[in-house]
Tab-separated table of C-alpha atoms in Angstrom:
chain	number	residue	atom	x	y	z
A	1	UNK	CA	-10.232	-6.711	2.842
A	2	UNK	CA	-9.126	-6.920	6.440
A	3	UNK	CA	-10.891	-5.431	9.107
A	4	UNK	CA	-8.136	-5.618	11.594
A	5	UNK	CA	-5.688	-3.625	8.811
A	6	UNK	CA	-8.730	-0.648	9.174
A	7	UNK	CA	-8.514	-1.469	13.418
A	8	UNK	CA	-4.081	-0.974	12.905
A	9	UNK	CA	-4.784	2.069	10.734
A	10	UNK	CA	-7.502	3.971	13.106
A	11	UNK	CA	-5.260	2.830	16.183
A	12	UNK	CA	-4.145	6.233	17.825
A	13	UNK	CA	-1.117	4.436	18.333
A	14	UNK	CA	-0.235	4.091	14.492
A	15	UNK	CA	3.256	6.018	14.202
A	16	UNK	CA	1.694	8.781	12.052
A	17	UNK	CA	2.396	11.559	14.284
A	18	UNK	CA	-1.146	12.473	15.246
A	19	UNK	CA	-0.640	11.896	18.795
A	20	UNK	CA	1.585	16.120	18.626
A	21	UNK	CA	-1.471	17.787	17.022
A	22	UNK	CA	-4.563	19.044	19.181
A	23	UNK	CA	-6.281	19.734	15.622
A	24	UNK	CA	-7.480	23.614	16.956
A	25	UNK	CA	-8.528	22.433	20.617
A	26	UNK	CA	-5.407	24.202	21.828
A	27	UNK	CA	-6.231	27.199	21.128
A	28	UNK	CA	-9.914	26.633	21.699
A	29	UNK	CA	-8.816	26.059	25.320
A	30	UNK	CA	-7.139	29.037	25.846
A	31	UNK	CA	-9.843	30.870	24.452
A	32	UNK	CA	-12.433	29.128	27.168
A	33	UNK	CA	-14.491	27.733	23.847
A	34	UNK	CA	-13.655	24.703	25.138
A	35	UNK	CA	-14.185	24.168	29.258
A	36	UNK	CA	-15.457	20.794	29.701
A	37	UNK	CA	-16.795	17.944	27.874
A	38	UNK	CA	-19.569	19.512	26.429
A	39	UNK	CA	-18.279	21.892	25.176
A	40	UNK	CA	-15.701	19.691	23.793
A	41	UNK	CA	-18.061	17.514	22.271
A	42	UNK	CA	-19.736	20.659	20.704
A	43	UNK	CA	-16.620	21.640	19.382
A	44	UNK	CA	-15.861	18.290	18.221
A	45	UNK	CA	-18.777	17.981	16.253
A	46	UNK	CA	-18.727	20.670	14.257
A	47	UNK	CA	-14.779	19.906	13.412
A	48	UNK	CA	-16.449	16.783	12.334
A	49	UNK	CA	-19.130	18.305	9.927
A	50	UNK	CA	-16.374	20.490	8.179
A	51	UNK	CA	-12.655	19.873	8.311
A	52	UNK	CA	-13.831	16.019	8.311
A	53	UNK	CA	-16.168	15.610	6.211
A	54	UNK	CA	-13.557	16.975	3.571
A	55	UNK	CA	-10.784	14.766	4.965
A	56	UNK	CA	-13.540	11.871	4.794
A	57	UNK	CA	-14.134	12.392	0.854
A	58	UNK	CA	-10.618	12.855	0.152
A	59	UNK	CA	-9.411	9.796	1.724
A	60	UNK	CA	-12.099	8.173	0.373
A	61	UNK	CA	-11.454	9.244	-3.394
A	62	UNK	CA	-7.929	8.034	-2.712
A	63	UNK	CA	-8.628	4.503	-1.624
A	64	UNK	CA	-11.101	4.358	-4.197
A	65	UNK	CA	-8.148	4.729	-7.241
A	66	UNK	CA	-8.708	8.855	-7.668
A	67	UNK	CA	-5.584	10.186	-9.036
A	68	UNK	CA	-3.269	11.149	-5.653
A	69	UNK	CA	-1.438	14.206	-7.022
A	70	UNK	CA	-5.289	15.353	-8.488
A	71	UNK	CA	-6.618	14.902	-4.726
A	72	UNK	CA	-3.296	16.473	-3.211
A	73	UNK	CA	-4.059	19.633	-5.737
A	74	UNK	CA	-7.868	19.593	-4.514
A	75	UNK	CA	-6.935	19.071	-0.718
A	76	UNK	CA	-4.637	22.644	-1.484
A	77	UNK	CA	-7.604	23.959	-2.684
A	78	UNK	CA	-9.738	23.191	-0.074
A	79	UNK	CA	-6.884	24.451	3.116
A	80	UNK	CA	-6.545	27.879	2.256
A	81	UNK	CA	-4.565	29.130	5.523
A	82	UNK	CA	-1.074	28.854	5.167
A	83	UNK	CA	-0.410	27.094	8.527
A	84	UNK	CA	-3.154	24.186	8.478
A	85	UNK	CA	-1.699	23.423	5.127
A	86	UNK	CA	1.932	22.975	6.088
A	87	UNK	CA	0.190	20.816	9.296
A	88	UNK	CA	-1.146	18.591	6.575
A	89	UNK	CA	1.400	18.260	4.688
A	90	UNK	CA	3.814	17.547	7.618
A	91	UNK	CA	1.076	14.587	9.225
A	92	UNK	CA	0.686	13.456	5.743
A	93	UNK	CA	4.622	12.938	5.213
A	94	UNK	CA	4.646	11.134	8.792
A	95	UNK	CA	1.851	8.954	8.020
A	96	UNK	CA	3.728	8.369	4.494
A	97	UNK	CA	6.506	6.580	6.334
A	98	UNK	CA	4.704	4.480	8.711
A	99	UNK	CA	2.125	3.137	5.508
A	100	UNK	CA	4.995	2.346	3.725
A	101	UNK	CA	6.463	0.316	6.496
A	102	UNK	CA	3.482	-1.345	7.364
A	103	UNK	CA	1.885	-1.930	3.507
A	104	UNK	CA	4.636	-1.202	0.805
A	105	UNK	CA	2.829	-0.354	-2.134
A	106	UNK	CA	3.989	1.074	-5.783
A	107	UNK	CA	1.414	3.641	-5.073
A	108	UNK	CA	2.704	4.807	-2.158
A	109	UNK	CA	6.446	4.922	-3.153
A	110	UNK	CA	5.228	6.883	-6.216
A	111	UNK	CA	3.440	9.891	-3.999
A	112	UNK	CA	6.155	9.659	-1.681
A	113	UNK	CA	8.418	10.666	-4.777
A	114	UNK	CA	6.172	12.859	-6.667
A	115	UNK	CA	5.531	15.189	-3.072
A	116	UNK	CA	8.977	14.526	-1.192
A	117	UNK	CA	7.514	17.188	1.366
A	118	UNK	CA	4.516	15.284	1.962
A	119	UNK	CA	0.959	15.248	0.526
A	120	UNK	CA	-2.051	16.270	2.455
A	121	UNK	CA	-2.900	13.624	5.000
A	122	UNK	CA	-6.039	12.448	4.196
A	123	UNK	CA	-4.815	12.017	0.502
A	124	UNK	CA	-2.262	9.419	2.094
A	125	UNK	CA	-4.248	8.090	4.838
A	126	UNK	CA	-6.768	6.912	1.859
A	127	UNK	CA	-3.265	5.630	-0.040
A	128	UNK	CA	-2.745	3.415	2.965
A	129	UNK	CA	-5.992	2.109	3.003
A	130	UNK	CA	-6.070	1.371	-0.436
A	131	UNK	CA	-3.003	-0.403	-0.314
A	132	UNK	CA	-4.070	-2.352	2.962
A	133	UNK	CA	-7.194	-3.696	1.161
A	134	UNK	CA	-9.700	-1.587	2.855
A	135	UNK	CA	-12.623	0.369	0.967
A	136	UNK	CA	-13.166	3.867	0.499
A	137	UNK	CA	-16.050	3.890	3.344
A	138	UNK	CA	-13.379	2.446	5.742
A	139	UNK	CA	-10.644	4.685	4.562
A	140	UNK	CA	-13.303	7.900	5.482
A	141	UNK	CA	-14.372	5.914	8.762
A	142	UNK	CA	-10.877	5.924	9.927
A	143	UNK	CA	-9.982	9.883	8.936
A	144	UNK	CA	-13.493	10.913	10.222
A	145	UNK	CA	-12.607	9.370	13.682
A	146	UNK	CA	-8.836	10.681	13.673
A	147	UNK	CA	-10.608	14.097	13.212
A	148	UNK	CA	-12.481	14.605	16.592
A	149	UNK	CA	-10.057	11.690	18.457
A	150	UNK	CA	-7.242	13.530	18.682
A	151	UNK	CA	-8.693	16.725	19.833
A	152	UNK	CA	-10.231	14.872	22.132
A	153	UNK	CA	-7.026	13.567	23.050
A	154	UNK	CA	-5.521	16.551	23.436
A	155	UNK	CA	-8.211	18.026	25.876
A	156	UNK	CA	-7.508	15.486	28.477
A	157	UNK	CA	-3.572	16.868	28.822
A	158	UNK	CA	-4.852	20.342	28.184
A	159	UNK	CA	-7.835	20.751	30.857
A	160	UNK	CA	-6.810	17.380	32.742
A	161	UNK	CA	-10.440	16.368	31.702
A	162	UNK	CA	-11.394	12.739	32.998
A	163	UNK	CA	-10.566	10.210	30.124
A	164	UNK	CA	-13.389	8.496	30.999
A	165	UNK	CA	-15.504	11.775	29.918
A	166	UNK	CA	-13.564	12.323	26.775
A	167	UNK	CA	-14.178	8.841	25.647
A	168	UNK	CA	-17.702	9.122	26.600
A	169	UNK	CA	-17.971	12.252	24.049
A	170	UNK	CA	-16.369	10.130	21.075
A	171	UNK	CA	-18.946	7.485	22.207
A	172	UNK	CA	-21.857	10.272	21.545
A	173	UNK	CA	-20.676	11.024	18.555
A	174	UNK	CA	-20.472	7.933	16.797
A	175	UNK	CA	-24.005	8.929	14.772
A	176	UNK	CA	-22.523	12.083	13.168
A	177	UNK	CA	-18.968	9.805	12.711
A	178	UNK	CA	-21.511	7.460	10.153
A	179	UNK	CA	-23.150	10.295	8.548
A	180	UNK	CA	-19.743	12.051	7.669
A	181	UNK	CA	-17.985	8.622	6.664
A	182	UNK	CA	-20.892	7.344	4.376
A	183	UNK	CA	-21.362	11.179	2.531
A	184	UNK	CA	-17.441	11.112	2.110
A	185	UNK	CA	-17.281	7.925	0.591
A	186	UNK	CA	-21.039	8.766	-1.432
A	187	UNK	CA	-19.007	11.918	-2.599
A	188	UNK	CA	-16.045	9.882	-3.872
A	189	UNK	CA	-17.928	7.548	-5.481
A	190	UNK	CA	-19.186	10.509	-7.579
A	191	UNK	CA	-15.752	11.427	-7.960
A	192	UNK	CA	-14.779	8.818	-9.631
A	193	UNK	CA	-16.815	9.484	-12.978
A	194	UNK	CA	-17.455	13.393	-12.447
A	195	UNK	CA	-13.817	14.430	-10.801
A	196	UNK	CA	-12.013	15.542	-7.430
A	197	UNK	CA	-14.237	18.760	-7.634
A	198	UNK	CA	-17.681	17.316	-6.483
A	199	UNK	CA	-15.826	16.189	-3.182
A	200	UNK	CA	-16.931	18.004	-0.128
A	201	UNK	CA	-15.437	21.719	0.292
A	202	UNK	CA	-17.179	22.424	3.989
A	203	UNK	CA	-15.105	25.640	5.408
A	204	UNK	CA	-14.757	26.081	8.973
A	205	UNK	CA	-13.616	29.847	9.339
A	206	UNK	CA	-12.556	30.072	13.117
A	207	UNK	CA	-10.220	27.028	12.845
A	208	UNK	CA	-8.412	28.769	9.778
A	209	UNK	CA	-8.048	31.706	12.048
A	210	UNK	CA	-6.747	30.262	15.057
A	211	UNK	CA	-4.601	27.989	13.377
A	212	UNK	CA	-2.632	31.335	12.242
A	213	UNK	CA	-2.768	32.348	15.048
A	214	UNK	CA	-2.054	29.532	17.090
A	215	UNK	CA	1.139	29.498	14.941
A	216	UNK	CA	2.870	31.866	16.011
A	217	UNK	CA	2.846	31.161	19.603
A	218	UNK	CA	6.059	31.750	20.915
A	219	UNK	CA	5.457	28.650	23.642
A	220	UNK	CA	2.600	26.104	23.082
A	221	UNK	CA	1.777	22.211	24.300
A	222	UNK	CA	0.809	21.087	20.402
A	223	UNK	CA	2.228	21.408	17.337
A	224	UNK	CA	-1.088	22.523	15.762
């Protein structure tokens, strides 16, 4: 295991497209939900508690040897709006290609044949850890923090918020990061004996909904 593979992987920098997705804060903005770094690192924790802690047990099950095509069928189950699931699927064939460039494995290459289109992300995200040597618990670390880092990301260009503030609110939340990454990984290990369908299924309704919505805006800053 190499802790600087898990510090290349969680590197917001890692070509895996991330950097075009405000993962909901976009239209969170423009609905004044989100006005200032509280309220961003409201919003940021509950994204955490739901649409993370499921990537955070999927990418966890991955790295720990689940069946990919199993977890890709579970992660379906578990996106049901149209939109977030073509999102998914679209990060997860960008981070495809860059984990293949940076650790060729035979697993990869055989989910990048088997979904040509792309798998859910956090399905290949825990592929790429797997394949880099790191655990499940760093594999759900790294999603977990990709969760609430890029919106936080994407506040800073949407409400010119101080970096320094943002950063400050990923700081914060570094307690809730833990929890989610350790029950993710807890889940998976579960998963290994019982199956993909005692990972987490946490919903968060009013992402689904503006994620629709947000796709269809004619003009917009992020992809998602």
């Amino acid at each position: 295991m190499s802790r600087a593979a898990l510090l290349v992987l969680a590197d917001g920098r890692f070509p895996a497209g991330g950097h075009a997705h405000s993962g909901g804060a976009e239209p969170a903005v423009t609905a004044g939900r989100i006005k200032d770094a509280a309220t961003l690192e409201a919003f940021c924790r509950g994204r955490l508690h739901t649409a993370g802690l499921v990537a955070a047990g999927l990418a966890a099950a991955a790295a720990a040897g689940l069946d990919p095509l199993l977890l890709d069928d579970a992660a379906d189950a578990r996106t049901p709006v149209p939109a977030l699931r073509q999102v998914a699927r679209r990060l997860g064939r960008q981070m495809m290609r860059a984990a293949r460039a940076t650790w060729p494995s035979a697993e990869l290459d055989a989910l990048a044949a088997a979904r040509p289109r792309g798998a859910h992300q956090p399905v290949v995200l825990g592929l790429a850890a797997r394949s880099a040597g790191l655990t499940p618990l760093d594999a759900a670390h790294a999603v977990a923090y990709e969760n609430i880092s890029g919106p936080a990301t994407a506040v800073v260009r949407l409400l010119s918020l101080d970096p320094f503030d943002a950063t400050a609110v990923l700081a914060r939340l570094a307690v809730d990061l833990e929890q989610v990454a350790e029950a993710g990984a807890a889940a998976a290990q579960r998963a290994v004996t019982e199956g993909p369908g005692v990972l987490p299924a946490a919903s968060a309704p009013l992402l689904d909904i503006t994620a629709e919505a947000h796709a269809a805006w004619p003009v917009r800053l992020f992809a998602s």
